[in-house]
Short mmCIF file of C-alpha atoms and ligand atoms in Angstrom, two decimals:
data_model
loop_
_atom_site.label_atom_id
_atom_site.label_comp_id
_atom_site.label_asym_id
_atom_site.label_seq_id
_atom_site.Cartn_x
_atom_site.Cartn_y
_atom_site.Cartn_z
CA MET A 267 -156.06 62.01 125.52
CA SER A 268 -153.44 64.79 125.31
CA ALA A 269 -150.56 65.58 122.75
CA ALA A 270 -148.51 61.94 122.04
CA PRO A 271 -145.70 61.92 124.30
CA LYS A 272 -142.15 61.79 123.33
CA ALA A 273 -140.84 58.59 122.44
CA PRO A 274 -139.20 56.93 125.05
CA LEU A 275 -136.28 54.35 125.82
CA ILE A 276 -134.22 55.83 122.62
CA GLY A 277 -131.62 53.89 122.90
CA HIS A 278 -132.65 51.43 124.04
CA GLN A 279 -132.85 47.80 122.72
CA HIS A 280 -133.66 46.17 126.13
CA LEU A 281 -135.18 46.74 129.72
CA LEU A 282 -133.33 44.75 132.16
CA SER A 283 -132.48 47.44 134.93
CA ILE A 284 -133.99 50.56 136.68
CA ARG A 285 -130.97 51.38 136.62
CA ASP A 286 -129.96 51.59 132.71
CA LEU A 287 -132.42 53.99 132.19
CA SER A 288 -132.20 57.94 132.99
CA PRO A 289 -135.21 60.28 134.40
CA GLY A 290 -135.57 61.82 131.17
CA ASP A 291 -136.72 58.04 129.65
CA VAL A 292 -139.27 57.36 132.82
CA THR A 293 -141.25 60.27 132.22
CA SER A 294 -141.59 59.71 129.51
CA LEU A 295 -142.88 56.51 129.59
CA LEU A 296 -144.64 57.11 132.58
CA ASP A 297 -146.60 59.89 129.65
CA LEU A 298 -147.25 57.42 127.35
CA ALA A 299 -148.63 54.55 129.76
CA ASP A 300 -151.30 57.59 130.33
CA THR A 301 -152.72 57.21 127.29
CA TYR A 302 -153.24 53.78 127.35
CA VAL A 303 -154.44 53.43 131.09
CA ASP A 304 -157.21 55.90 128.99
CA LEU A 305 -157.02 53.40 126.22
CA ASN A 306 -157.69 50.62 128.52
CA ARG A 307 -160.72 52.19 130.33
CA GLN A 308 -162.70 52.55 126.86
CA GLN A 309 -164.92 49.78 125.35
CA ASP A 310 -162.71 49.05 122.64
CA LYS A 311 -159.63 48.31 123.81
CA LYS A 312 -157.81 47.42 120.87
CA LEU A 313 -155.07 49.41 117.97
CA SER A 314 -152.52 47.91 115.85
CA THR A 315 -149.33 48.79 117.20
CA LEU A 316 -147.71 45.77 117.35
CA LYS A 317 -149.57 44.20 114.21
CA GLY A 318 -146.84 42.08 112.60
CA ARG A 319 -144.92 41.30 116.01
CA THR A 320 -144.01 38.68 118.67
CA VAL A 321 -144.13 38.26 122.35
CA ILE A 322 -142.95 34.94 123.71
CA ASN A 323 -143.82 35.19 127.67
CA LEU A 324 -140.94 32.61 129.21
CA PHE A 325 -141.93 32.28 132.80
CA PHE A 326 -139.37 30.47 135.11
CA GLU A 327 -141.45 31.24 138.45
CA PRO A 328 -144.49 31.24 139.56
CA SER A 329 -146.93 34.52 137.87
CA THR A 330 -150.04 35.92 138.18
CA ARG A 331 -150.28 39.82 136.95
CA THR A 332 -146.71 39.94 135.48
CA GLN A 333 -147.34 37.56 133.42
CA ALA A 334 -151.27 37.75 131.77
CA SER A 335 -150.78 41.90 131.85
CA PHE A 336 -147.54 41.07 129.53
CA GLU A 337 -150.02 39.55 127.77
CA LEU A 338 -153.00 41.73 127.44
CA ALA A 339 -150.45 44.67 126.67
CA ALA A 340 -149.26 42.45 123.88
CA LYS A 341 -152.66 41.68 122.86
CA ARG A 342 -153.92 45.43 122.67
CA LEU A 343 -151.61 46.18 120.91
CA GLY A 344 -152.11 44.12 118.04
CA ALA A 345 -148.84 41.50 118.36
CA ASP A 346 -149.54 37.81 118.23
CA THR A 347 -148.47 36.44 121.52
CA VAL A 348 -147.12 33.10 122.95
CA ASN A 349 -146.91 31.48 127.45
CA MET A 350 -143.91 29.27 127.01
CA ALA A 351 -145.46 27.33 129.83
CA VAL A 352 -142.16 25.89 130.65
CA THR A 353 -142.93 23.33 133.79
CA THR A 354 -144.47 21.36 130.49
CA SER A 355 -141.60 22.74 128.24
CA SER A 356 -138.20 20.44 127.09
CA VAL A 357 -136.28 22.74 130.21
CA THR A 358 -138.19 19.22 132.62
CA LYS A 359 -136.49 17.26 129.87
CA GLY A 360 -132.75 19.05 131.37
CA GLU A 361 -132.44 21.57 129.08
CA THR A 362 -130.59 24.50 129.31
CA LEU A 363 -132.02 28.74 129.95
CA LEU A 364 -130.01 29.57 126.88
CA ASP A 365 -130.53 26.66 124.71
CA THR A 366 -134.26 27.71 125.31
CA VAL A 367 -133.67 30.74 124.05
CA ALA A 368 -131.56 30.37 121.90
CA THR A 369 -134.66 27.83 120.06
CA LEU A 370 -136.82 29.40 121.03
CA ASN A 371 -134.93 32.85 118.89
CA ALA A 372 -133.81 30.78 115.75
CA MET A 373 -138.06 31.78 115.71
CA ASN A 374 -137.88 35.91 115.03
CA PRO A 375 -139.65 36.84 117.89
CA ASP A 376 -139.41 40.67 118.17
CA LEU A 377 -139.79 40.52 122.36
CA LEU A 378 -139.31 37.70 124.58
CA VAL A 379 -140.13 38.70 127.81
CA VAL A 380 -138.69 36.50 130.87
CA ARG A 381 -138.83 35.94 134.38
CA HIS A 382 -135.95 33.64 135.96
CA HIS A 383 -134.50 32.71 139.49
CA ALA A 384 -131.50 33.87 138.87
CA SER A 385 -130.14 37.69 139.42
CA GLY A 386 -128.36 38.44 136.18
CA ALA A 387 -129.80 35.77 134.06
CA GLN A 388 -131.55 38.88 131.56
CA ARG A 389 -128.34 39.54 130.54
CA MET A 390 -126.87 37.26 130.14
CA LEU A 391 -129.56 35.76 127.35
CA VAL A 392 -128.49 39.87 125.75
CA SER A 393 -125.94 37.81 124.02
CA THR A 394 -127.66 34.69 123.21
CA ALA A 395 -131.08 36.68 120.87
CA ASN A 396 -130.97 38.99 118.69
CA CYS A 397 -134.88 40.50 120.01
CA SER A 398 -136.23 42.57 122.70
CA ILE A 399 -134.88 41.20 125.88
CA ILE A 400 -137.76 42.76 128.95
CA ASN A 401 -136.69 41.74 132.67
CA ALA A 402 -140.03 40.58 134.33
CA GLY A 403 -138.29 39.87 137.33
CA ASP A 404 -134.06 38.13 138.34
CA GLY A 405 -134.54 35.57 141.02
CA THR A 406 -133.37 39.13 144.65
CA ASN A 407 -131.99 41.88 142.06
CA GLU A 408 -134.82 43.33 140.47
CA HIS A 409 -138.19 44.08 138.79
CA PRO A 410 -137.91 47.23 137.60
CA THR A 411 -141.68 46.90 134.70
CA GLN A 412 -143.24 46.60 138.38
CA ALA A 413 -141.22 49.33 139.82
CA LEU A 414 -142.09 51.36 135.90
CA LEU A 415 -146.13 50.82 137.70
CA ASP A 416 -146.03 51.75 140.64
CA ALA A 417 -144.19 55.15 139.51
CA LEU A 418 -147.10 55.22 137.18
CA THR A 419 -149.45 54.71 140.81
CA MET A 420 -148.17 57.15 141.75
CA ARG A 421 -147.97 59.17 139.78
CA HIS A 422 -151.33 60.07 138.77
CA LYS A 423 -152.16 59.97 142.81
CA PHE A 424 -150.09 62.44 143.70
CA GLY A 425 -149.39 64.20 140.43
CA ASP A 426 -145.25 63.78 140.43
CA LEU A 427 -142.61 61.80 142.37
CA SER A 428 -140.29 64.44 143.47
CA GLY A 429 -140.68 65.54 147.39
CA LEU A 430 -142.73 62.04 148.17
CA THR A 431 -141.69 60.02 150.77
CA VAL A 432 -141.61 56.42 150.62
CA ALA A 433 -141.92 53.28 153.13
CA ILE A 434 -140.67 50.18 151.43
CA CYS A 435 -141.34 47.66 154.35
CA GLY A 436 -141.14 43.95 154.79
CA ASP A 437 -139.08 41.04 153.13
CA ILE A 438 -136.14 43.70 151.33
CA LEU A 439 -133.53 40.35 151.79
CA HIS A 440 -135.05 38.93 148.88
CA GLY A 441 -136.87 41.13 147.07
CA ARG A 442 -136.71 42.37 144.19
CA VAL A 443 -139.28 45.50 143.76
CA ALA A 444 -137.60 46.58 146.57
CA LYS A 445 -134.52 47.38 144.95
CA SER A 446 -136.00 48.35 141.55
CA ASN A 447 -138.59 50.99 143.09
CA LEU A 448 -135.54 52.93 145.89
CA TYR A 449 -133.49 52.46 141.88
CA LEU A 450 -136.27 54.46 140.48
CA LEU A 451 -137.82 56.67 143.19
CA ALA A 452 -134.57 57.75 144.36
CA MET A 453 -133.86 58.61 140.71
CA MET A 454 -136.65 60.49 140.38
CA GLY A 455 -136.70 63.29 142.97
CA ALA A 456 -138.42 60.94 146.03
CA ARG A 457 -137.57 60.27 149.33
CA VAL A 458 -137.43 56.11 150.16
CA ARG A 459 -137.11 55.00 153.86
CA LEU A 460 -136.16 50.92 154.27
CA VAL A 461 -138.24 49.16 156.64
CA ALA A 462 -137.82 45.83 157.74
CA PRO A 463 -136.63 44.30 160.75
CA PRO A 464 -132.26 43.17 160.55
CA THR A 465 -132.49 39.67 159.24
CA LEU A 466 -134.51 40.67 156.06
CA LEU A 467 -132.25 43.93 155.49
CA PRO A 468 -129.34 42.63 152.88
CA PRO A 469 -126.57 43.93 154.99
CA ASP A 470 -125.03 46.24 152.46
CA ALA A 471 -127.95 48.31 152.24
CA THR A 472 -126.83 51.15 154.79
CA ARG A 473 -124.58 51.66 151.28
CA TRP A 474 -128.21 51.71 149.06
CA GLY A 475 -129.08 55.97 149.73
CA ALA A 476 -132.54 54.85 152.67
CA GLU A 477 -133.24 55.96 155.46
CA ILE A 478 -133.16 52.44 156.67
CA PHE A 479 -135.76 52.05 159.54
CA HIS A 480 -136.22 48.50 162.37
CA ASP A 481 -139.07 50.07 163.87
CA PHE A 482 -142.13 49.92 161.67
CA GLU A 483 -143.82 52.28 164.33
CA ALA A 484 -141.19 54.74 162.95
CA GLY A 485 -140.48 54.14 159.80
CA ILE A 486 -144.03 54.51 158.22
CA LYS A 487 -145.25 57.76 160.27
CA GLY A 488 -145.58 60.97 158.41
CA ALA A 489 -144.78 58.95 154.97
CA ASP A 490 -147.34 59.32 151.92
CA VAL A 491 -146.29 56.01 150.83
CA VAL A 492 -146.38 52.86 152.67
CA MET A 493 -145.84 50.18 150.10
CA MET A 494 -145.55 46.27 151.81
CA LEU A 495 -143.55 43.65 150.75
CA ARG A 496 -144.71 39.77 150.90
CA LEU A 497 -142.06 37.34 152.58
CA GLN A 498 -140.73 36.02 150.32
CA ASN A 499 -140.37 32.05 151.71
CA GLU A 500 -139.25 30.63 148.54
CA ARG A 501 -135.94 32.35 148.82
CA MET A 502 -135.37 32.05 152.37
CA GLU A 503 -133.22 30.07 153.60
CA GLY A 504 -132.98 29.06 157.84
CA THR A 505 -135.09 30.94 159.96
CA LEU A 506 -134.73 34.41 159.48
CA LEU A 507 -137.73 34.80 161.73
CA PRO A 508 -139.51 33.45 164.98
CA SER A 509 -143.25 33.57 164.24
CA THR A 510 -145.33 34.38 160.21
CA ARG A 511 -147.24 35.74 164.31
CA GLU A 512 -144.93 37.45 165.38
CA TYR A 513 -143.93 38.65 162.47
CA PHE A 514 -147.04 40.51 161.73
CA ARG A 515 -147.62 41.44 165.77
CA TYR A 516 -144.42 44.27 164.65
CA TYR A 517 -144.05 44.28 161.72
CA GLY A 518 -147.83 44.46 159.51
CA LEU A 519 -149.42 46.96 158.18
CA THR A 520 -153.03 47.40 160.47
CA PRO A 521 -155.01 50.35 160.69
CA GLU A 522 -153.72 51.72 163.84
CA ARG A 523 -150.65 52.14 162.46
CA LEU A 524 -151.33 53.38 159.13
CA ALA A 525 -152.50 56.03 161.28
CA LEU A 526 -149.05 56.94 161.81
CA ALA A 527 -148.57 58.17 157.89
CA LYS A 528 -149.19 61.64 157.16
CA PRO A 529 -153.63 62.35 156.36
CA GLY A 530 -154.14 61.11 153.04
CA ALA A 531 -151.10 58.34 152.86
CA VAL A 532 -151.97 55.38 150.48
CA VAL A 533 -151.16 51.96 151.18
CA MET A 534 -149.48 49.91 147.97
CA HIS A 535 -148.21 46.17 147.32
CA PRO A 536 -147.25 44.54 144.48
CA GLY A 537 -149.02 41.46 145.12
CA PRO A 538 -149.60 38.43 145.66
CA ILE A 539 -150.35 39.65 149.54
CA ASN A 540 -150.20 37.91 152.43
CA ARG A 541 -153.47 38.01 154.75
CA GLY A 542 -152.42 38.43 158.58
CA VAL A 543 -148.82 37.78 157.64
CA GLU A 544 -148.10 42.00 156.27
CA ILE A 545 -150.81 43.36 155.74
CA ASP A 546 -154.02 43.22 157.62
CA SER A 547 -157.22 42.80 155.30
CA ARG A 548 -158.51 45.94 156.46
CA VAL A 549 -156.14 47.96 155.38
CA ALA A 550 -156.16 45.85 152.47
CA ASP A 551 -159.40 46.08 150.97
CA ASP A 552 -160.29 49.59 152.00
CA PRO A 553 -161.02 51.36 148.54
CA LYS A 554 -160.15 54.67 150.34
CA THR A 555 -157.13 54.37 150.77
CA SER A 556 -155.32 51.08 149.43
CA LEU A 557 -153.85 51.30 145.38
CA ILE A 558 -153.21 47.51 144.91
CA LEU A 559 -156.08 47.25 142.42
CA THR A 560 -155.01 50.46 140.98
CA GLN A 561 -151.65 48.80 140.54
CA VAL A 562 -152.79 45.87 137.79
CA GLU A 563 -154.91 48.59 136.09
CA MET A 564 -151.43 50.45 135.62
CA GLY A 565 -149.76 47.30 135.38
CA VAL A 566 -150.97 47.07 131.40
CA ALA A 567 -150.50 49.94 131.10
CA MET A 568 -146.56 50.02 131.43
CA ARG A 569 -146.79 46.94 129.99
CA MET A 570 -147.63 48.47 127.28
CA ALA A 571 -146.10 51.74 126.85
CA ILE A 572 -143.14 49.38 127.89
CA LEU A 573 -143.26 46.80 124.70
CA ASP A 574 -144.84 49.74 122.51
CA ALA A 575 -141.60 52.11 122.96
CA LEU A 576 -139.22 48.75 122.73
CA SER A 577 -140.60 48.17 119.17
CA GLN A 578 -140.02 51.53 117.91
CA HIS A 579 -136.16 50.96 118.80
CA ARG A 580 -136.58 47.48 116.68
CA ARG A 581 -138.27 49.07 113.24
CA ASN A 582 -135.34 52.00 113.95
CA ASP A 583 -132.56 49.45 114.04
CA VAL A 584 -133.92 47.31 111.21
CA GLY A 585 -135.07 50.69 108.89
CA ALA A 586 -131.26 51.78 109.58
CA ARG A 587 -129.92 48.20 108.64
CA ALA A 588 -132.74 47.78 105.76
N1 LIG B 860 -145.21 39.88 142.34
C1 LIG B 860 -143.57 40.23 143.17
C2 LIG B 860 -142.35 39.45 142.50
O1 LIG B 860 -142.38 38.63 140.99
C3 LIG B 860 -143.40 40.58 144.09
C4 LIG B 860 -143.70 38.92 145.45
O2 LIG B 860 -143.77 38.08 144.25
O3 LIG B 860 -143.89 38.78 146.73
O4 LIG B 860 -141.20 40.05 142.82
#
């Protein structure tokens, strides 16, 4: 293992948006996460870095990867963790988000990992809680920890993010992964293309600084990374697409289409994947090109780095006040 990386996220109490980070923050988080990738591949994965700390996962939307990886990350660092089951909590009795967070905050957690369907929800919680808040997805706005784990995955594969061409394809309008990735990749010197039908692109996407493509094949041509996104049916209002069969016909990633990307190109997807809707199983399951499960592996390491980094802030903060 290389020398200990420089402490990341100095001065940050929370992780709410990629836009709050500098390129230096991102690089030092990636360096710290690298050390956890090595650790997670060993038989003994347990550290005591967060011994005595409490991490609460509070997810108001379904999750498999994000919630499980935050729980594993916290446990591997030695923290005590609680997964709030929102569907059986007092939220069902009408308790508001702010009251729920004030209640949990009174139990003195150190880190609160929150996923919520309202864009901007976590930023609103900052004044209610004095622990660190981590945004695990807020509505259609951002999913910063996903972009960071995606960056870790790409850096592992290509060594550097700068100069890569990344085509982000699919439901950009309702997806939060696209925005966080766009902010991070642009900041780190990658070229980003957004590839989607006009009905699945926000009207202001032209001002985001990425190249826009409505033609799927033109959009992925020559790309180093083809990042596929799920149709976020749970957020769609009205009919934006004729049918999923038609969508797959024009915007589905097949091996034939992937051949248009740069030789050696890789496929990514934040999951959950919908086979036969945005991605063909032959692409999703091809270990030579698909990094989908590598993303899951990198997710645990990146979330360990984030919990560690924000706790270091807290250690310094509490130390300064003592
Ligand atoms: N898991 C990602 C998210 O929570 C992507 C998705 O759901 O499609 O945004």
